[in-house]
Amino acid sequence: MPPDEKMDVPFPALTPSQRLHLDIYGYVVIENTLTSDECGTLIEALQKLKHDIIAAGRPTSKDHDQSTKVRGAGLAHNKPTHHDFMRDIEQADPLFAAYITHPRMVGMAAEIIGGEVRMVESNAHINTRSPDWESQDPTTHKFGFHRGTDVPFGSHTRHGLYHSNFVKTLTNLTDLDPDDGGTVVIAGSHKIDLPPKQLIECAYQDRSLIHQVIAPAGSTLLFAEPLIHATGHLTSERERVIIITGYGPAQFPYWGDGELTDEFKAQIPPNQHLLFHGRQNWNRRVKEREDLMTPVDPRPFELGTWNQRD
Ligand SMILES: O=C(O)CCC(=O)C(=O)O
């Protein structure tokens, strides 16, 4: 690929201690990846999308007819609920494309994947507490735990460091106090090749194995998808708004149900072609951190304008 077709992304994108945290636990929370103004504009755009999807009769992302969806996006579940999970949001607002192409997000994903990356899915959640929250005992609450790929297929180690071929950047746009339903994970489960059912049962027996994201707005949970995770238990009166990009190696397919319009495709600059279209090739063009102690590339990056990046 000619140099002018590569995006300028930080490498390494994590400090040594952030990298070690991810290796040990399968996740790390990075604060201040987005400013409060950036969170505010993203929340506004997501609320508008949610409003427009409801006004359009709650189309699901699985609808084959793209014309029923709202700017390419749809819901995971079409029944009215306290938890709206919006899928395939990549074209629904230029701000969402700015999140997907944010150099810090791309750089963090690339560091864990260990080479060139593409976007494989793009989602957001807006949720409040469930109507029956008062009848649920927080000490015995059961989460919707799952993993996105299994440990042996989804992971490799190089230079002593953990890598995964399916990584998410999940950014909370609202503050997450302990009652605000931040994502929960079974810490370290990204390396444990046992049936998830067993790991989940053990985590319920010893809840210290379950870690929850408690972080100010504008923090990103970077995690490897072999890590077992779920939406947390929300009991406060606040609404939670999060935005998520799933990244994979460049030769993986996009596995959402959106279809890029010709108008959107025409706006993709050459240096983001790989991120949106991937590359059909056996070569994953490895770029792996060689030493835990290599310092982070600390340059600040803005949400900015998605298709005007270096
Ligand atoms: O809602 C959350 O915090 C978790 C999202 C999730 O489970 C996922 O992206 O796979």
PDB file of C-alpha atoms and ligand atoms in Angstrom:
ATOM      1  CA  MET A   1       0.000   0.000   0.000  1.00  0.00           C
ATOM      2  CA  PRO A   2       1.514   3.410  -0.899  1.00  0.00           C
ATOM      3  CA  PRO A   3       2.377   5.494   2.207  1.00  0.00           C
ATOM      4  CA  ASP A   4      -0.272   8.117   1.381  1.00  0.00           C
ATOM      5  CA  GLU A   5      -2.954   5.455   1.826  1.00  0.00           C
ATOM      6  CA  LYS A   6      -2.028   4.734   5.456  1.00  0.00           C
ATOM      7  CA  MET A   7      -3.755   6.482   8.322  1.00  0.00           C
ATOM      8  CA  ASP A   8      -1.616   8.281  10.877  1.00  0.00           C
ATOM      9  CA  VAL A   9      -2.384   6.333  14.061  1.00  0.00           C
ATOM     10  CA  PRO A  10      -0.390   6.225  17.314  1.00  0.00           C
ATOM     11  CA  PHE A  11       1.905   3.232  17.860  1.00  0.00           C
ATOM     12  CA  PRO A  12       2.138   2.042  20.531  1.00  0.00           C
ATOM     13  CA  ALA A  13      -1.231   3.473  21.436  1.00  0.00           C
ATOM     14  CA  LEU A  14      -1.097   2.260  25.051  1.00  0.00           C
ATOM     15  CA  THR A  15       1.278   3.037  27.882  1.00  0.00           C
ATOM     16  CA  PRO A  16       3.201   0.011  29.209  1.00  0.00           C
ATOM     17  CA  SER A  17       0.924  -0.198  32.261  1.00  0.00           C
ATOM     18  CA  GLN A  18      -2.245   0.061  30.160  1.00  0.00           C
ATOM     19  CA  ARG A  19      -0.881  -2.736  27.929  1.00  0.00           C
ATOM     20  CA  LEU A  20      -0.085  -4.887  30.948  1.00  0.00           C
ATOM     21  CA  HIS A  21      -3.566  -4.281  32.392  1.00  0.00           C
ATOM     22  CA  LEU A  22      -5.101  -5.515  29.147  1.00  0.00           C
ATOM     23  CA  ASP A  23      -2.839  -8.551  29.102  1.00  0.00           C
ATOM     24  CA  ILE A  24      -3.691  -9.531  32.677  1.00  0.00           C
ATOM     25  CA  TYR A  25      -7.425  -8.764  32.712  1.00  0.00           C
ATOM     26  CA  GLY A  26      -8.435  -8.747  29.005  1.00  0.00           C
ATOM     27  CA  TYR A  27      -9.530  -5.104  29.207  1.00  0.00           C
ATOM     28  CA  VAL A  28      -8.313  -1.671  30.165  1.00  0.00           C
ATOM     29  CA  VAL A  29     -10.233   1.570  30.729  1.00  0.00           C
ATOM     30  CA  ILE A  30      -8.592   4.658  29.221  1.00  0.00           C
ATOM     31  CA  GLU A  31      -9.931   7.951  30.525  1.00  0.00           C
ATOM     32  CA  ASN A  32     -10.211  11.199  28.512  1.00  0.00           C
ATOM     33  CA  THR A  33     -10.221   9.679  25.043  1.00  0.00           C
ATOM     34  CA  LEU A  34     -13.075  12.078  24.243  1.00  0.00           C
ATOM     35  CA  THR A  35     -13.654  15.549  25.671  1.00  0.00           C
ATOM     36  CA  SER A  36     -16.926  16.477  27.344  1.00  0.00           C
ATOM     37  CA  ASP A  37     -17.887  18.557  24.279  1.00  0.00           C
ATOM     38  CA  GLU A  38     -17.231  15.554  22.031  1.00  0.00           C
ATOM     39  CA  CYS A  39     -19.354  13.349  24.333  1.00  0.00           C
ATOM     40  CA  GLY A  40     -22.120  15.965  24.219  1.00  0.00           C
ATOM     41  CA  THR A  41     -22.251  16.129  20.417  1.00  0.00           C
ATOM     42  CA  LEU A  42     -22.184  12.326  20.144  1.00  0.00           C
ATOM     43  CA  ILE A  43     -25.026  11.997  22.675  1.00  0.00           C
ATOM     44  CA  GLU A  44     -27.093  14.522  20.723  1.00  0.00           C
ATOM     45  CA  ALA A  45     -26.533  12.621  17.476  1.00  0.00           C
ATOM     46  CA  LEU A  46     -27.343   9.261  19.107  1.00  0.00           C
ATOM     47  CA  GLN A  47     -30.515  10.620  20.707  1.00  0.00           C
ATOM     48  CA  LYS A  48     -31.577  11.945  17.308  1.00  0.00           C
ATOM     49  CA  LEU A  49     -30.912   8.567  15.708  1.00  0.00           C
ATOM     50  CA  LYS A  50     -32.892   6.799  18.420  1.00  0.00           C
ATOM     51  CA  HIS A  51     -35.767   9.259  17.982  1.00  0.00           C
ATOM     52  CA  ASP A  52     -35.760   8.797  14.190  1.00  0.00           C
ATOM     53  CA  ILE A  53     -35.621   4.983  14.493  1.00  0.00           C
ATOM     54  CA  ILE A  54     -38.623   5.001  16.843  1.00  0.00           C
ATOM     55  CA  ALA A  55     -40.476   7.387  14.501  1.00  0.00           C
ATOM     56  CA  ALA A  56     -39.746   4.969  11.623  1.00  0.00           C
ATOM     57  CA  GLY A  57     -41.489   2.121  13.499  1.00  0.00           C
ATOM     58  CA  ARG A  58     -38.430   0.555  15.154  1.00  0.00           C
ATOM     59  CA  PRO A  59     -36.851  -1.222  12.141  1.00  0.00           C
ATOM     60  CA  THR A  60     -34.387  -3.948  13.076  1.00  0.00           C
ATOM     61  CA  SER A  61     -30.896  -4.051  11.681  1.00  0.00           C
ATOM     62  CA  LYS A  62     -31.679  -7.529  10.279  1.00  0.00           C
ATOM     63  CA  ASP A  63     -34.406  -6.186   7.934  1.00  0.00           C
ATOM     64  CA  HIS A  64     -33.331  -7.109   4.399  1.00  0.00           C
ATOM     65  CA  ASP A  65     -34.965  -4.026   2.979  1.00  0.00           C
ATOM     66  CA  GLN A  66     -32.387  -1.279   3.634  1.00  0.00           C
ATOM     67  CA  SER A  67     -35.012   1.368   2.881  1.00  0.00           C
ATOM     68  CA  THR A  68     -36.848   0.588   6.144  1.00  0.00           C
ATOM     69  CA  LYS A  69     -33.761   1.499   8.185  1.00  0.00           C
ATOM     70  CA  VAL A  70     -32.707   4.952   9.301  1.00  0.00           C
ATOM     71  CA  ARG A  71     -29.547   6.125   7.544  1.00  0.00           C
ATOM     72  CA  GLY A  72     -28.410   2.484   7.455  1.00  0.00           C
ATOM     73  CA  ALA A  73     -29.058   1.799  11.156  1.00  0.00           C
ATOM     74  CA  GLY A  74     -31.621  -0.374  12.921  1.00  0.00           C
ATOM     75  CA  LEU A  75     -32.297  -1.891  16.319  1.00  0.00           C
ATOM     76  CA  ALA A  76     -31.178  -5.257  17.620  1.00  0.00           C
ATOM     77  CA  HIS A  77     -34.696  -5.791  19.079  1.00  0.00           C
ATOM     78  CA  ASN A  78     -37.802  -4.103  17.733  1.00  0.00           C
ATOM     79  CA  LYS A  79     -40.001  -4.363  20.859  1.00  0.00           C
ATOM     80  CA  PRO A  80     -40.153  -1.137  22.911  1.00  0.00           C
ATOM     81  CA  THR A  81     -37.792  -1.530  25.859  1.00  0.00           C
ATOM     82  CA  HIS A  82     -35.728   0.399  28.403  1.00  0.00           C
ATOM     83  CA  HIS A  83     -32.601  -0.629  26.455  1.00  0.00           C
ATOM     84  CA  ASP A  84     -32.205   0.468  22.836  1.00  0.00           C
ATOM     85  CA  PHE A  85     -29.313  -1.290  21.109  1.00  0.00           C
ATOM     86  CA  MET A  86     -28.698   0.471  17.782  1.00  0.00           C
ATOM     87  CA  ARG A  87     -26.661  -1.424  15.205  1.00  0.00           C
ATOM     88  CA  ASP A  88     -24.898  -0.481  11.952  1.00  0.00           C
ATOM     89  CA  ILE A  89     -24.641   3.190  12.848  1.00  0.00           C
ATOM     90  CA  GLU A  90     -21.547   3.885  10.737  1.00  0.00           C
ATOM     91  CA  GLN A  91     -23.297   6.059   8.147  1.00  0.00           C
ATOM     92  CA  ALA A  92     -26.035   7.476  10.328  1.00  0.00           C
ATOM     93  CA  ASP A  93     -24.106  10.613  11.309  1.00  0.00           C
ATOM     94  CA  PRO A  94     -20.626  11.887  10.347  1.00  0.00           C
ATOM     95  CA  LEU A  95     -19.829  11.965  14.083  1.00  0.00           C
ATOM     96  CA  PHE A  96     -20.195   8.177  14.293  1.00  0.00           C
ATOM     97  CA  ALA A  97     -17.765   7.778  11.382  1.00  0.00           C
ATOM     98  CA  ALA A  98     -15.468  10.156  13.288  1.00  0.00           C
ATOM     99  CA  TYR A  99     -15.610   7.823  16.291  1.00  0.00           C
ATOM    100  CA  ILE A 100     -14.824   4.752  14.147  1.00  0.00           C
ATOM    101  CA  THR A 101     -11.870   6.509  12.486  1.00  0.00           C
ATOM    102  CA  HIS A 102     -10.593   8.237  15.647  1.00  0.00           C
ATOM    103  CA  PRO A 103      -6.823   7.622  15.467  1.00  0.00           C
ATOM    104  CA  ARG A 104      -6.518   6.712  19.173  1.00  0.00           C
ATOM    105  CA  MET A 105      -9.310   4.089  18.853  1.00  0.00           C
ATOM    106  CA  VAL A 106      -7.855   2.654  15.658  1.00  0.00           C
ATOM    107  CA  GLY A 107      -4.357   2.654  17.161  1.00  0.00           C
ATOM    108  CA  MET A 108      -5.462   0.880  20.357  1.00  0.00           C
ATOM    109  CA  ALA A 109      -7.340  -1.765  18.354  1.00  0.00           C
ATOM    110  CA  ALA A 110      -4.395  -2.226  15.980  1.00  0.00           C
ATOM    111  CA  GLU A 111      -2.038  -2.713  18.903  1.00  0.00           C
ATOM    112  CA  ILE A 112      -4.131  -5.568  20.331  1.00  0.00           C
ATOM    113  CA  ILE A 113      -4.898  -7.087  16.915  1.00  0.00           C
ATOM    114  CA  GLY A 114      -1.207  -6.797  16.017  1.00  0.00           C
ATOM    115  CA  GLY A 115      -1.474  -5.342  12.527  1.00  0.00           C
ATOM    116  CA  GLU A 116      -3.721  -3.544  10.085  1.00  0.00           C
ATOM    117  CA  VAL A 117      -7.374  -3.288  11.067  1.00  0.00           C
ATOM    118  CA  ARG A 118     -10.821  -2.730   9.642  1.00  0.00           C
ATOM    119  CA  MET A 119     -14.170  -1.907  11.209  1.00  0.00           C
ATOM    120  CA  VAL A 120     -16.289  -5.064  11.557  1.00  0.00           C
ATOM    121  CA  GLU A 121     -19.259  -3.565  13.443  1.00  0.00           C
ATOM    122  CA  SER A 122     -20.487  -0.231  14.762  1.00  0.00           C
ATOM    123  CA  ASN A 123     -23.101   0.053  17.512  1.00  0.00           C
ATOM    124  CA  ALA A 124     -24.498   2.191  20.311  1.00  0.00           C
ATOM    125  CA  HIS A 125     -26.649   1.564  23.377  1.00  0.00           C
ATOM    126  CA  ILE A 126     -28.972   3.941  25.205  1.00  0.00           C
ATOM    127  CA  ASN A 127     -30.464   2.371  28.297  1.00  0.00           C
ATOM    128  CA  THR A 128     -32.163   3.152  31.583  1.00  0.00           C
ATOM    129  CA  ARG A 129     -32.875   0.809  34.481  1.00  0.00           C
ATOM    130  CA  SER A 130     -35.246  -2.057  33.774  1.00  0.00           C
ATOM    131  CA  PRO A 131     -38.839  -1.623  34.993  1.00  0.00           C
ATOM    132  CA  ASP A 132     -38.415  -4.507  37.487  1.00  0.00           C
ATOM    133  CA  TRP A 133     -35.080  -3.255  38.865  1.00  0.00           C
ATOM    134  CA  GLU A 134     -36.417  -2.942  42.412  1.00  0.00           C
ATOM    135  CA  SER A 135     -37.319  -6.614  42.615  1.00  0.00           C
ATOM    136  CA  GLN A 136     -33.763  -7.650  41.653  1.00  0.00           C
ATOM    137  CA  ASP A 137     -31.179  -8.317  44.341  1.00  0.00           C
ATOM    138  CA  PRO A 138     -27.871  -6.734  43.192  1.00  0.00           C
ATOM    139  CA  THR A 139     -25.890  -9.446  45.003  1.00  0.00           C
ATOM    140  CA  THR A 140     -27.510 -12.245  42.977  1.00  0.00           C
ATOM    141  CA  HIS A 141     -28.240 -10.340  39.745  1.00  0.00           C
ATOM    142  CA  LYS A 142     -27.517 -12.389  36.600  1.00  0.00           C
ATOM    143  CA  PHE A 143     -25.916 -10.623  33.623  1.00  0.00           C
ATOM    144  CA  GLY A 144     -26.204 -11.434  29.897  1.00  0.00           C
ATOM    145  CA  PHE A 145     -22.603 -12.696  29.804  1.00  0.00           C
ATOM    146  CA  HIS A 146     -21.128 -13.651  26.413  1.00  0.00           C
ATOM    147  CA  ARG A 147     -17.858 -13.606  24.448  1.00  0.00           C
ATOM    148  CA  GLY A 148     -17.454 -12.636  20.778  1.00  0.00           C
ATOM    149  CA  THR A 149     -14.920 -15.285  19.824  1.00  0.00           C
ATOM    150  CA  ASP A 150     -13.401 -18.305  21.509  1.00  0.00           C
ATOM    151  CA  VAL A 151     -10.010 -18.227  23.207  1.00  0.00           C
ATOM    152  CA  PRO A 152      -7.875 -20.456  20.909  1.00  0.00           C
ATOM    153  CA  PHE A 153      -9.161 -18.964  17.662  1.00  0.00           C
ATOM    154  CA  GLY A 154      -9.422 -15.387  18.887  1.00  0.00           C
ATOM    155  CA  SER A 155      -6.032 -15.034  20.566  1.00  0.00           C
ATOM    156  CA  HIS A 156      -2.300 -15.262  19.989  1.00  0.00           C
ATOM    157  CA  THR A 157       0.818 -14.299  21.917  1.00  0.00           C
ATOM    158  CA  ARG A 158       3.861 -12.585  20.387  1.00  0.00           C
ATOM    159  CA  HIS A 159       6.879 -11.098  22.150  1.00  0.00           C
ATOM    160  CA  GLY A 160       5.234 -12.298  25.359  1.00  0.00           C
ATOM    161  CA  LEU A 161       2.192 -10.078  24.805  1.00  0.00           C
ATOM    162  CA  TYR A 162      -1.459 -11.059  24.309  1.00  0.00           C
ATOM    163  CA  HIS A 163      -3.247 -10.262  21.034  1.00  0.00           C
ATOM    164  CA  SER A 164      -6.777 -10.862  19.773  1.00  0.00           C
ATOM    165  CA  ASN A 165      -8.350 -10.769  16.320  1.00  0.00           C
ATOM    166  CA  PHE A 166     -11.590  -9.201  17.585  1.00  0.00           C
ATOM    167  CA  VAL A 167     -11.324  -6.077  19.695  1.00  0.00           C
ATOM    168  CA  LYS A 168     -13.823  -3.438  20.802  1.00  0.00           C
ATOM    169  CA  THR A 169     -13.516   0.181  21.849  1.00  0.00           C
ATOM    170  CA  LEU A 170     -16.583   0.919  23.994  1.00  0.00           C
ATOM    171  CA  THR A 171     -16.777   4.543  25.118  1.00  0.00           C
ATOM    172  CA  ASN A 172     -19.193   5.748  27.783  1.00  0.00           C
ATOM    173  CA  LEU A 173     -20.548   9.178  26.841  1.00  0.00           C
ATOM    174  CA  THR A 174     -22.281   9.574  30.215  1.00  0.00           C
ATOM    175  CA  ASP A 175     -20.580   9.301  33.619  1.00  0.00           C
ATOM    176  CA  LEU A 176     -20.650   5.815  35.091  1.00  0.00           C
ATOM    177  CA  ASP A 177     -20.949   5.661  38.870  1.00  0.00           C
ATOM    178  CA  PRO A 178     -21.331   2.226  40.498  1.00  0.00           C
ATOM    179  CA  ASP A 179     -25.152   2.269  40.048  1.00  0.00           C
ATOM    180  CA  ASP A 180     -25.084   3.370  36.410  1.00  0.00           C
ATOM    181  CA  GLY A 181     -24.808  -0.046  34.750  1.00  0.00           C
ATOM    182  CA  GLY A 182     -21.261   0.136  33.358  1.00  0.00           C
ATOM    183  CA  THR A 183     -20.117  -2.888  31.369  1.00  0.00           C
ATOM    184  CA  VAL A 184     -19.116  -5.889  33.477  1.00  0.00           C
ATOM    185  CA  VAL A 185     -16.437  -8.424  32.557  1.00  0.00           C
ATOM    186  CA  ILE A 186     -15.095 -11.661  34.002  1.00  0.00           C
ATOM    187  CA  ALA A 187     -11.545 -10.464  34.480  1.00  0.00           C
ATOM    188  CA  GLY A 188      -8.904 -12.664  32.848  1.00  0.00           C
ATOM    189  CA  SER A 189     -11.449 -14.896  31.070  1.00  0.00           C
ATOM    190  CA  HIS A 190      -9.882 -13.919  27.701  1.00  0.00           C
ATOM    191  CA  LYS A 191      -7.169 -16.514  28.398  1.00  0.00           C
ATOM    192  CA  ILE A 192      -9.276 -19.294  29.905  1.00  0.00           C
ATOM    193  CA  ASP A 193     -10.268 -21.876  27.300  1.00  0.00           C
ATOM    194  CA  LEU A 194     -13.087 -23.460  29.285  1.00  0.00           C
ATOM    195  CA  PRO A 195     -16.834 -23.508  28.579  1.00  0.00           C
ATOM    196  CA  PRO A 196     -18.211 -20.008  29.286  1.00  0.00           C
ATOM    197  CA  LYS A 197     -20.989 -21.589  31.382  1.00  0.00           C
ATOM    198  CA  GLN A 198     -18.416 -22.840  33.904  1.00  0.00           C
ATOM    199  CA  LEU A 199     -16.576 -19.520  34.050  1.00  0.00           C
ATOM    200  CA  ILE A 200     -19.834 -17.622  34.524  1.00  0.00           C
ATOM    201  CA  GLU A 201     -20.971 -19.972  37.293  1.00  0.00           C
ATOM    202  CA  CYS A 202     -17.651 -19.508  39.120  1.00  0.00           C
ATOM    203  CA  ALA A 203     -17.872 -15.722  38.715  1.00  0.00           C
ATOM    204  CA  TYR A 204     -21.319 -15.728  40.330  1.00  0.00           C
ATOM    205  CA  GLN A 205     -19.890 -17.770  43.219  1.00  0.00           C
ATOM    206  CA  ASP A 206     -17.020 -15.299  43.662  1.00  0.00           C
ATOM    207  CA  ARG A 207     -18.237 -11.914  42.442  1.00  0.00           C
ATOM    208  CA  SER A 208     -14.787 -10.359  42.910  1.00  0.00           C
ATOM    209  CA  LEU A 209     -14.037 -11.988  39.529  1.00  0.00           C
ATOM    210  CA  ILE A 210     -16.582  -9.617  37.965  1.00  0.00           C
ATOM    211  CA  HIS A 211     -15.114  -6.181  37.263  1.00  0.00           C
ATOM    212  CA  GLN A 212     -17.381  -3.272  36.364  1.00  0.00           C
ATOM    213  CA  VAL A 213     -16.580  -0.106  34.406  1.00  0.00           C
ATOM    214  CA  ILE A 214     -16.876   2.878  36.732  1.00  0.00           C
ATOM    215  CA  ALA A 215     -15.461   5.874  34.879  1.00  0.00           C
ATOM    216  CA  PRO A 216     -16.132   9.474  33.883  1.00  0.00           C
ATOM    217  CA  ALA A 217     -17.792  10.262  30.555  1.00  0.00           C
ATOM    218  CA  GLY A 218     -15.293  10.108  27.703  1.00  0.00           C
ATOM    219  CA  SER A 219     -13.550   6.928  28.925  1.00  0.00           C
ATOM    220  CA  THR A 220     -12.952   3.979  26.614  1.00  0.00           C
ATOM    221  CA  LEU A 221     -13.175   0.339  27.617  1.00  0.00           C
ATOM    222  CA  LEU A 222     -10.730  -1.406  25.289  1.00  0.00           C
ATOM    223  CA  PHE A 223     -11.254  -5.160  25.402  1.00  0.00           C
ATOM    224  CA  ALA A 224     -10.537  -8.389  23.574  1.00  0.00           C
ATOM    225  CA  GLU A 225     -13.676 -10.304  22.604  1.00  0.00           C
ATOM    226  CA  PRO A 226     -12.605 -13.662  24.113  1.00  0.00           C
ATOM    227  CA  LEU A 227     -13.203 -11.782  27.393  1.00  0.00           C
ATOM    228  CA  ILE A 228     -16.621 -12.676  28.818  1.00  0.00           C
ATOM    229  CA  HIS A 229     -18.628  -9.465  29.218  1.00  0.00           C
ATOM    230  CA  ALA A 230     -22.144  -8.035  29.584  1.00  0.00           C
ATOM    231  CA  THR A 231     -24.166  -4.898  30.194  1.00  0.00           C
ATOM    232  CA  GLY A 232     -23.993  -3.965  33.898  1.00  0.00           C
ATOM    233  CA  HIS A 233     -26.883  -3.684  36.343  1.00  0.00           C
ATOM    234  CA  LEU A 234     -28.323  -0.160  36.186  1.00  0.00           C
ATOM    235  CA  THR A 235     -30.254   0.938  39.273  1.00  0.00           C
ATOM    236  CA  SER A 236     -29.807   4.737  39.269  1.00  0.00           C
ATOM    237  CA  GLU A 237     -32.219   7.172  37.640  1.00  0.00           C
ATOM    238  CA  ARG A 238     -29.637   8.088  35.014  1.00  0.00           C
ATOM    239  CA  GLU A 239     -29.571   7.095  31.355  1.00  0.00           C
ATOM    240  CA  ARG A 240     -26.447   5.380  30.032  1.00  0.00           C
ATOM    241  CA  VAL A 241     -25.196   6.196  26.524  1.00  0.00           C
ATOM    242  CA  ILE A 242     -22.298   4.239  24.994  1.00  0.00           C
ATOM    243  CA  ILE A 243     -20.804   3.986  21.502  1.00  0.00           C
ATOM    244  CA  ILE A 244     -18.861   0.953  20.313  1.00  0.00           C
ATOM    245  CA  THR A 245     -16.696  -0.018  17.368  1.00  0.00           C
ATOM    246  CA  GLY A 246     -15.681  -3.618  16.713  1.00  0.00           C
ATOM    247  CA  TYR A 247     -12.376  -3.965  14.838  1.00  0.00           C
ATOM    248  CA  GLY A 248     -10.751  -7.002  13.239  1.00  0.00           C
ATOM    249  CA  PRO A 249      -7.757  -7.717  11.007  1.00  0.00           C
ATOM    250  CA  ALA A 250      -8.017  -6.242   7.515  1.00  0.00           C
ATOM    251  CA  GLN A 251      -8.965  -9.548   5.856  1.00  0.00           C
ATOM    252  CA  PHE A 252     -11.972 -10.188   8.127  1.00  0.00           C
ATOM    253  CA  PRO A 253     -15.404  -9.341   6.675  1.00  0.00           C
ATOM    254  CA  TYR A 254     -17.732  -6.641   7.956  1.00  0.00           C
ATOM    255  CA  TRP A 255     -20.382  -8.620   9.832  1.00  0.00           C
ATOM    256  CA  GLY A 256     -23.021  -5.977  10.502  1.00  0.00           C
ATOM    257  CA  ASP A 257     -26.116  -5.778   8.323  1.00  0.00           C
ATOM    258  CA  GLY A 258     -25.556  -2.264   6.990  1.00  0.00           C
ATOM    259  CA  GLU A 259     -24.708  -1.559   3.362  1.00  0.00           C
ATOM    260  CA  LEU A 260     -22.543   1.442   2.601  1.00  0.00           C
ATOM    261  CA  THR A 261     -24.337   3.779   0.197  1.00  0.00           C
ATOM    262  CA  ASP A 262     -22.564   5.028  -2.933  1.00  0.00           C
ATOM    263  CA  GLU A 263     -22.723   8.510  -1.433  1.00  0.00           C
ATOM    264  CA  PHE A 264     -20.889   7.384   1.719  1.00  0.00           C
ATOM    265  CA  LYS A 265     -18.357   5.298  -0.234  1.00  0.00           C
ATOM    266  CA  ALA A 266     -17.524   8.321  -2.394  1.00  0.00           C
ATOM    267  CA  GLN A 267     -16.536  10.217   0.764  1.00  0.00           C
ATOM    268  CA  ILE A 268     -14.097   7.578   2.074  1.00  0.00           C
ATOM    269  CA  PRO A 269     -10.580   8.969   1.608  1.00  0.00           C
ATOM    270  CA  PRO A 270      -7.837   6.645   0.261  1.00  0.00           C
ATOM    271  CA  ASN A 271      -6.193   6.368   3.700  1.00  0.00           C
ATOM    272  CA  GLN A 272      -9.439   4.984   5.212  1.00  0.00           C
ATOM    273  CA  HIS A 273     -10.234   2.544   2.419  1.00  0.00           C
ATOM    274  CA  LEU A 274      -8.809  -0.329   4.431  1.00  0.00           C
ATOM    275  CA  LEU A 275     -10.745   0.614   7.584  1.00  0.00           C
ATOM    276  CA  PHE A 276     -14.117   0.553   5.799  1.00  0.00           C
ATOM    277  CA  HIS A 277     -13.550  -2.050   3.066  1.00  0.00           C
ATOM    278  CA  GLY A 278     -10.785  -4.312   4.398  1.00  0.00           C
ATOM    279  CA  ARG A 279      -8.564  -6.215   1.992  1.00  0.00           C
ATOM    280  CA  GLN A 280      -9.101  -9.691   0.512  1.00  0.00           C
ATOM    281  CA  ASN A 281      -5.645 -11.081   1.047  1.00  0.00           C
ATOM    282  CA  TRP A 282      -3.946 -13.787   3.107  1.00  0.00           C
ATOM    283  CA  ASN A 283      -1.392 -11.332   4.492  1.00  0.00           C
ATOM    284  CA  ARG A 284      -2.460  -9.587   7.695  1.00  0.00           C
ATOM    285  CA  ARG A 285       0.571  -7.266   7.599  1.00  0.00           C
ATOM    286  CA  VAL A 286       1.806  -7.800  11.127  1.00  0.00           C
ATOM    287  CA  LYS A 287       2.788  -4.836  13.305  1.00  0.00           C
ATOM    288  CA  GLU A 288       3.195  -5.990  16.893  1.00  0.00           C
ATOM    289  CA  ARG A 289       4.641  -4.246  19.903  1.00  0.00           C
ATOM    290  CA  GLU A 290       8.024  -5.844  20.566  1.00  0.00           C
ATOM    291  CA  ASP A 291       8.615  -4.660  24.100  1.00  0.00           C
ATOM    292  CA  LEU A 292       6.167  -3.996  26.918  1.00  0.00           C
ATOM    293  CA  MET A 293       8.229  -0.993  28.037  1.00  0.00           C
ATOM    294  CA  THR A 294       8.168   0.870  24.693  1.00  0.00           C
ATOM    295  CA  PRO A 295       6.636   4.242  25.599  1.00  0.00           C
ATOM    296  CA  VAL A 296       3.238   5.272  24.280  1.00  0.00           C
ATOM    297  CA  ASP A 297       2.875   7.649  21.360  1.00  0.00           C
ATOM    298  CA  PRO A 298       1.145  10.359  23.437  1.00  0.00           C
ATOM    299  CA  ARG A 299      -0.121  12.687  20.680  1.00  0.00           C
ATOM    300  CA  PRO A 300      -3.627  14.006  21.341  1.00  0.00           C
ATOM    301  CA  PHE A 301      -6.275  13.289  18.694  1.00  0.00           C
ATOM    302  CA  GLU A 302      -9.632  14.942  18.227  1.00  0.00           C
ATOM    303  CA  LEU A 303     -12.954  13.427  17.193  1.00  0.00           C
ATOM    304  CA  GLY A 304     -12.626  15.899  14.320  1.00  0.00           C
ATOM    305  CA  THR A 305     -13.954  15.431  10.801  1.00  0.00           C
ATOM    306  CA  TRP A 306     -13.880  11.784   9.874  1.00  0.00           C
ATOM    307  CA  ASN A 307     -12.791  12.023   6.260  1.00  0.00           C
ATOM    308  CA  GLN A 308     -10.191  14.751   6.714  1.00  0.00           C
ATOM    309  CA  ARG A 309      -7.624  12.874   8.741  1.00  0.00           C
ATOM    310  CA  ASP A 310      -3.901  12.492   8.115  1.00  0.00           C
TER     311      ASP A 310
HETATM  312  O1  LIG B   1     -23.872  -2.786  27.081  1.00  0.00           O
HETATM  313  C1  LIG B   1     -22.690  -3.081  27.392  1.00  0.00           C
HETATM  314  O2  LIG B   1     -22.082  -2.458  28.243  1.00  0.00           O
HETATM  315  C2  LIG B   1     -21.998  -4.278  26.764  1.00  0.00           C
HETATM  316  C3  LIG B   1     -22.039  -4.293  25.267  1.00  0.00           C
HETATM  317  C4  LIG B   1     -21.750  -5.662  24.734  1.00  0.00           C
HETATM  318  O3  LIG B   1     -22.067  -6.652  25.363  1.00  0.00           O
HETATM  319  C5  LIG B   1     -21.083  -5.853  23.455  1.00  0.00           C
HETATM  320  O4  LIG B   1     -20.736  -4.873  22.768  1.00  0.00           O
HETATM  321  O5  LIG B   1     -20.852  -7.027  23.070  1.00  0.00           O
END
